[in-house]
Amino acid sequence: MGGGSLFFALADRIEKAFLSDMNSELMETYKAVRNRTDEVIACLRSHQEAHSAAHYAFVRSQHALQDSVHSAARLIYLNRTCFNGLYRVNRSGRFNVPMGSYRNPLICDERNLRAVASALRKAHIQSADFGRIDPRQGDVVYCDPPYDGAFTSYTGQGFGFEEQTRLRDCCLAWKQAGARVLVSNSDTPGIRKLYGTSQLIEVSAKRSINRNGKGRGKERELLVVI
């Protein structure tokens, strides 16, 4: 799911959605925002008031928080205040991005959080490998994996070309089951070869978050229609 841009853009037109991502911390955050909205907002307000370099370091050091509200607020706080908005973990799954140099970051965006919570009420949310997805005939499946040749450290396991190939194979199986499948990815020779029998649409996508500030801007990508 990642940031869920397509889901949130189409939320008013969707009756029921199934959202999945291997990042369990991210998916539990979505659940907390949906189910305990007021508590997450209150916790984020506390982070807003306490924000400083020392507070950032303390929050970043807190791993595996048991309460879903505090865990969700931690992820959102770190995302809003870390360097270049980058989500990165080491092999142990620990978030390790330094604080960014923002003058007045918007840590608690209450209006947006309530809109997100409303949209998520029509979705089933889980953290699982994409191979466990079982679409039915007529379903639309959109896959937004870590891009080929780009940053992939969203989980401790990474996402190499072997995983890209396995995803392609799953997409073909979902099509055989009667689903309509779309995949976003980098416009690289490897991806073009991997999906060579499918329809490839070149798109220009704006990237506002990148570990390298020079990497932000419009990039050419592929939308694969299986």
mmCIF file of C-alpha atoms in Angstrom:
data_model
loop_
_atom_site.group_PDB
_atom_site.id
_atom_site.type_symbol
_atom_site.label_atom_id
_atom_site.label_comp_id
_atom_site.label_asym_id
_atom_site.label_seq_id
_atom_site.Cartn_x
_atom_site.Cartn_y
_atom_site.Cartn_z
ATOM 1 C CA MET A 1 0.000 0.000 0.000
ATOM 2 C CA GLY A 2 2.753 2.450 0.905
ATOM 3 C CA GLY A 3 1.275 5.947 1.057
ATOM 4 C CA GLY A 4 -1.935 4.719 -0.596
ATOM 5 C CA SER A 5 -2.176 7.585 -3.091
ATOM 6 C CA LEU A 6 -4.420 5.722 -5.544
ATOM 7 C CA PHE A 7 -6.724 4.422 -2.820
ATOM 8 C CA PHE A 8 -7.217 7.845 -1.255
ATOM 9 C CA ALA A 9 -7.698 9.484 -4.659
ATOM 10 C CA LEU A 10 -10.489 7.021 -5.505
ATOM 11 C CA ALA A 11 -11.914 6.544 -1.998
ATOM 12 C CA ASP A 12 -15.216 8.272 -2.839
ATOM 13 C CA ARG A 13 -15.759 5.805 -5.708
ATOM 14 C CA ILE A 14 -14.755 2.610 -3.898
ATOM 15 C CA GLU A 15 -17.266 0.499 -1.972
ATOM 16 C CA LYS A 16 -14.765 -1.929 -0.478
ATOM 17 C CA ALA A 17 -10.968 -2.137 -0.548
ATOM 18 C CA PHE A 18 -8.310 -4.588 0.593
ATOM 19 C CA LEU A 19 -5.067 -2.852 1.581
ATOM 20 C CA SER A 20 -1.856 -4.733 2.270
ATOM 21 C CA ASP A 21 1.829 -3.981 2.851
ATOM 22 C CA MET A 22 4.767 -5.894 4.320
ATOM 23 C CA ASN A 23 5.537 -2.968 6.637
ATOM 24 C CA SER A 24 3.522 -4.044 9.677
ATOM 25 C CA GLU A 25 4.242 -0.808 11.569
ATOM 26 C CA LEU A 26 2.742 1.197 8.714
ATOM 27 C CA MET A 27 -0.386 -0.949 8.502
ATOM 28 C CA GLU A 28 -0.936 -0.828 12.259
ATOM 29 C CA THR A 29 -0.646 2.965 11.983
ATOM 30 C CA TYR A 30 -3.449 3.035 9.412
ATOM 31 C CA LYS A 31 -5.579 0.901 11.729
ATOM 32 C CA ALA A 32 -4.945 3.199 14.688
ATOM 33 C CA VAL A 33 -5.767 6.315 12.641
ATOM 34 C CA ARG A 34 -9.023 4.670 11.546
ATOM 35 C CA ASN A 35 -10.079 3.155 14.874
ATOM 36 C CA ARG A 36 -8.616 5.577 17.460
ATOM 37 C CA THR A 37 -8.488 8.857 15.565
ATOM 38 C CA ASP A 38 -8.937 11.245 18.495
ATOM 39 C CA GLU A 39 -6.256 9.517 20.564
ATOM 40 C CA VAL A 40 -3.731 9.608 17.710
ATOM 41 C CA ILE A 41 -4.429 13.315 17.189
ATOM 42 C CA ALA A 42 -3.958 14.027 20.901
ATOM 43 C CA CYS A 43 -0.664 12.134 20.950
ATOM 44 C CA LEU A 44 0.586 13.996 17.873
ATOM 45 C CA ARG A 45 -0.262 17.323 19.507
ATOM 46 C CA SER A 46 1.997 16.311 22.396
ATOM 47 C CA HIS A 47 4.807 15.554 19.931
ATOM 48 C CA GLN A 48 4.183 18.916 18.246
ATOM 49 C CA GLU A 49 4.651 20.743 21.538
ATOM 50 C CA ALA A 50 7.715 18.724 22.559
ATOM 51 C CA HIS A 51 9.495 18.688 19.188
ATOM 52 C CA SER A 52 13.242 19.257 19.433
ATOM 53 C CA ALA A 53 16.416 17.411 18.496
ATOM 54 C CA ALA A 54 16.439 15.680 21.877
ATOM 55 C CA HIS A 55 12.781 14.693 21.606
ATOM 56 C CA TYR A 56 13.313 13.348 18.079
ATOM 57 C CA ALA A 57 16.224 11.194 19.235
ATOM 58 C CA PHE A 58 14.190 9.870 22.158
ATOM 59 C CA VAL A 59 11.170 8.998 19.996
ATOM 60 C CA ARG A 60 13.325 7.367 17.338
ATOM 61 C CA SER A 61 14.931 5.142 19.999
ATOM 62 C CA GLN A 62 11.534 3.759 21.030
ATOM 63 C CA HIS A 63 11.085 0.512 19.129
ATOM 64 C CA ALA A 64 8.202 -1.981 19.273
ATOM 65 C CA LEU A 65 5.810 0.175 21.292
ATOM 66 C CA GLN A 66 2.921 -1.961 22.511
ATOM 67 C CA ASP A 67 0.167 0.661 22.437
ATOM 68 C CA SER A 68 -1.090 1.156 18.874
ATOM 69 C CA VAL A 69 -1.851 4.861 19.401
ATOM 70 C CA HIS A 70 1.665 5.718 20.589
ATOM 71 C CA SER A 71 3.188 3.533 17.882
ATOM 72 C CA ALA A 72 1.127 5.254 15.175
ATOM 73 C CA ALA A 73 1.913 8.725 16.501
ATOM 74 C CA ARG A 74 5.613 7.817 16.605
ATOM 75 C CA LEU A 75 5.657 6.778 12.941
ATOM 76 C CA ILE A 76 3.763 9.885 11.814
ATOM 77 C CA TYR A 77 5.937 12.176 13.963
ATOM 78 C CA LEU A 78 9.163 10.692 12.601
ATOM 79 C CA ASN A 79 7.868 10.854 9.027
ATOM 80 C CA ARG A 80 6.998 14.528 9.431
ATOM 81 C CA THR A 81 10.311 15.503 10.994
ATOM 82 C CA CYS A 82 12.981 13.158 9.611
ATOM 83 C CA PHE A 83 15.489 14.013 6.867
ATOM 84 C CA ASN A 84 13.742 14.385 3.482
ATOM 85 C CA GLY A 85 10.672 12.495 4.740
ATOM 86 C CA LEU A 86 12.515 9.208 4.169
ATOM 87 C CA TYR A 87 11.327 5.959 5.752
ATOM 88 C CA ARG A 88 14.349 3.675 6.121
ATOM 89 C CA VAL A 89 15.181 0.821 8.475
ATOM 90 C CA ASN A 90 18.318 -1.223 9.061
ATOM 91 C CA ARG A 91 18.479 -5.022 8.797
ATOM 92 C CA SER A 92 17.094 -5.301 12.313
ATOM 93 C CA GLY A 93 14.034 -3.311 11.257
ATOM 94 C CA ARG A 94 14.968 -0.222 13.298
ATOM 95 C CA PHE A 95 14.219 3.226 11.911
ATOM 96 C CA ASN A 96 17.547 5.033 11.494
ATOM 97 C CA VAL A 97 16.951 8.310 9.632
ATOM 98 C CA PRO A 98 18.336 11.505 11.226
ATOM 99 C CA MET A 99 16.153 14.533 11.946
ATOM 100 C CA GLY A 100 15.516 16.980 9.122
ATOM 101 C CA SER A 101 16.139 20.715 9.305
ATOM 102 C CA TYR A 102 12.556 21.987 9.194
ATOM 103 C CA ARG A 103 11.656 25.265 10.889
ATOM 104 C CA ASN A 104 8.033 24.505 11.689
ATOM 105 C CA PRO A 105 6.950 21.023 10.528
ATOM 106 C CA LEU A 106 3.211 20.251 10.497
ATOM 107 C CA ILE A 107 3.220 17.268 12.832
ATOM 108 C CA CYS A 108 -0.492 17.092 13.636
ATOM 109 C CA ASP A 109 -2.580 17.619 10.489
ATOM 110 C CA GLU A 110 -5.952 16.993 12.148
ATOM 111 C CA ARG A 111 -8.089 17.674 9.079
ATOM 112 C CA ASN A 112 -6.136 15.231 6.947
ATOM 113 C CA LEU A 113 -6.055 12.564 9.666
ATOM 114 C CA ARG A 114 -9.840 12.655 9.974
ATOM 115 C CA ALA A 115 -10.233 12.424 6.187
ATOM 116 C CA VAL A 116 -7.862 9.451 6.118
ATOM 117 C CA ALA A 117 -9.774 7.759 8.941
ATOM 118 C CA SER A 118 -13.059 8.217 7.086
ATOM 119 C CA ALA A 119 -11.686 6.693 3.872
ATOM 120 C CA LEU A 120 -10.139 3.733 5.690
ATOM 121 C CA ARG A 121 -13.467 2.683 7.208
ATOM 122 C CA LYS A 122 -14.333 0.980 3.925
ATOM 123 C CA ALA A 123 -11.061 -0.975 3.834
ATOM 124 C CA HIS A 124 -9.732 -4.231 5.226
ATOM 125 C CA ILE A 125 -6.132 -3.585 6.348
ATOM 126 C CA GLN A 126 -3.450 -6.199 6.859
ATOM 127 C CA SER A 127 0.306 -6.695 6.743
ATOM 128 C CA ALA A 128 1.119 -9.598 4.458
ATOM 129 C CA ASP A 129 3.237 -10.730 1.539
ATOM 130 C CA PHE A 130 1.672 -9.938 -1.835
ATOM 131 C CA GLY A 131 1.635 -13.681 -2.615
ATOM 132 C CA ARG A 132 -1.188 -14.098 -0.100
ATOM 133 C CA ILE A 133 -3.562 -11.834 -2.023
ATOM 134 C CA ASP A 134 -6.424 -13.800 -3.573
ATOM 135 C CA PRO A 135 -8.452 -11.534 -5.881
ATOM 136 C CA ARG A 136 -11.722 -12.653 -7.444
ATOM 137 C CA GLN A 137 -13.028 -12.180 -10.959
ATOM 138 C CA GLY A 138 -13.782 -8.506 -11.620
ATOM 139 C CA ASP A 139 -11.524 -7.189 -8.845
ATOM 140 C CA VAL A 140 -8.989 -4.466 -9.624
ATOM 141 C CA VAL A 141 -5.503 -5.025 -8.197
ATOM 142 C CA TYR A 142 -2.985 -2.173 -8.069
ATOM 143 C CA CYS A 143 0.590 -2.987 -7.012
ATOM 144 C CA ASP A 144 3.059 -0.285 -6.003
ATOM 145 C CA PRO A 145 6.225 -2.211 -5.055
ATOM 146 C CA PRO A 146 9.624 -0.766 -4.159
ATOM 147 C CA TYR A 147 10.908 0.362 -7.543
ATOM 148 C CA ASP A 148 13.599 -1.463 -9.494
ATOM 149 C CA GLY A 149 16.966 0.259 -9.220
ATOM 150 C CA ALA A 150 15.739 2.569 -6.454
ATOM 151 C CA PHE A 151 15.729 2.684 -2.654
ATOM 152 C CA THR A 152 14.243 -0.538 -1.206
ATOM 153 C CA SER A 153 15.004 -0.474 2.549
ATOM 154 C CA TYR A 154 11.390 -0.017 3.662
ATOM 155 C CA THR A 155 11.647 -3.308 5.567
ATOM 156 C CA GLY A 156 14.609 -5.275 6.875
ATOM 157 C CA GLN A 157 14.227 -7.811 4.047
ATOM 158 C CA GLY A 158 14.622 -5.398 1.133
ATOM 159 C CA PHE A 159 13.098 -6.008 -2.317
ATOM 160 C CA GLY A 160 15.402 -7.274 -5.065
ATOM 161 C CA PHE A 161 14.814 -8.398 -8.641
ATOM 162 C CA GLU A 162 13.901 -11.903 -7.472
ATOM 163 C CA GLU A 163 10.946 -10.328 -5.666
ATOM 164 C CA GLN A 164 10.113 -8.253 -8.755
ATOM 165 C CA THR A 165 9.946 -11.486 -10.771
ATOM 166 C CA ARG A 166 7.781 -13.206 -8.174
ATOM 167 C CA LEU A 167 5.419 -10.221 -8.206
ATOM 168 C CA ARG A 168 5.164 -10.441 -12.013
ATOM 169 C CA ASP A 169 4.267 -14.124 -11.739
ATOM 170 C CA CYS A 170 1.572 -13.355 -9.164
ATOM 171 C CA CYS A 171 0.152 -10.633 -11.406
ATOM 172 C CA LEU A 172 -0.164 -13.093 -14.285
ATOM 173 C CA ALA A 173 -1.927 -15.578 -11.993
ATOM 174 C CA TRP A 174 -4.352 -12.877 -10.793
ATOM 175 C CA LYS A 175 -5.157 -12.002 -14.400
ATOM 176 C CA GLN A 176 -5.867 -15.677 -15.100
ATOM 177 C CA ALA A 177 -8.298 -15.593 -12.154
ATOM 178 C CA GLY A 178 -10.191 -12.763 -13.863
ATOM 179 C CA ALA A 179 -8.788 -9.729 -12.052
ATOM 180 C CA ARG A 180 -7.645 -6.534 -13.736
ATOM 181 C CA VAL A 181 -4.084 -5.783 -12.685
ATOM 182 C CA LEU A 182 -1.956 -2.618 -12.758
ATOM 183 C CA VAL A 183 1.650 -2.280 -11.584
ATOM 184 C CA SER A 184 3.755 0.855 -11.129
ATOM 185 C CA ASN A 185 7.523 0.655 -11.415
ATOM 186 C CA SER A 186 10.677 2.340 -12.645
ATOM 187 C CA ASP A 187 11.256 2.641 -16.375
ATOM 188 C CA THR A 188 14.321 0.377 -16.447
ATOM 189 C CA PRO A 189 15.494 -2.219 -18.990
ATOM 190 C CA GLY A 190 14.903 -4.948 -16.411
ATOM 191 C CA ILE A 191 11.279 -4.007 -15.818
ATOM 192 C CA ARG A 192 10.618 -3.557 -19.543
ATOM 193 C CA LYS A 193 11.963 -7.045 -20.171
ATOM 194 C CA LEU A 194 10.105 -8.551 -17.211
ATOM 195 C CA TYR A 195 6.736 -7.209 -18.387
ATOM 196 C CA GLY A 196 7.506 -7.291 -22.107
ATOM 197 C CA THR A 197 4.269 -9.069 -23.063
ATOM 198 C CA SER A 198 2.077 -6.575 -21.178
ATOM 199 C CA GLN A 199 0.980 -3.056 -22.093
ATOM 200 C CA LEU A 200 3.569 -0.520 -20.885
ATOM 201 C CA ILE A 201 2.453 3.082 -20.432
ATOM 202 C CA GLU A 202 5.088 5.754 -19.811
ATOM 203 C CA VAL A 203 4.090 8.277 -17.153
ATOM 204 C CA SER A 204 5.771 11.292 -15.609
ATOM 205 C CA ALA A 205 5.467 11.203 -11.827
ATOM 206 C CA LYS A 206 6.368 13.973 -9.409
ATOM 207 C CA ARG A 207 8.522 12.811 -6.500
ATOM 208 C CA SER A 208 8.597 15.201 -3.535
ATOM 209 C CA ILE A 209 10.308 12.802 -1.093
ATOM 210 C CA ASN A 210 13.750 11.343 -1.683
ATOM 211 C CA ARG A 211 16.798 10.540 0.422
ATOM 212 C CA ASN A 212 18.692 12.828 -1.970
ATOM 213 C CA GLY A 213 17.190 16.283 -2.387
ATOM 214 C CA LYS A 214 18.429 16.379 -5.995
ATOM 215 C CA GLY A 215 16.345 13.275 -6.722
ATOM 216 C CA ARG A 216 13.080 15.100 -6.132
ATOM 217 C CA GLY A 217 11.081 16.245 -9.149
ATOM 218 C CA LYS A 218 9.495 14.588 -12.168
ATOM 219 C CA GLU A 219 10.664 11.127 -13.146
ATOM 220 C CA ARG A 220 9.660 8.803 -15.968
ATOM 221 C CA GLU A 221 7.965 5.663 -14.738
ATOM 222 C CA LEU A 222 5.961 2.781 -16.156
ATOM 223 C CA LEU A 223 2.365 1.810 -15.546
ATOM 224 C CA VAL A 224 2.053 -1.851 -16.498
ATOM 225 C CA VAL A 225 -1.371 -3.095 -17.582
ATOM 226 C CA ILE A 226 -1.370 -6.882 -17.161
#
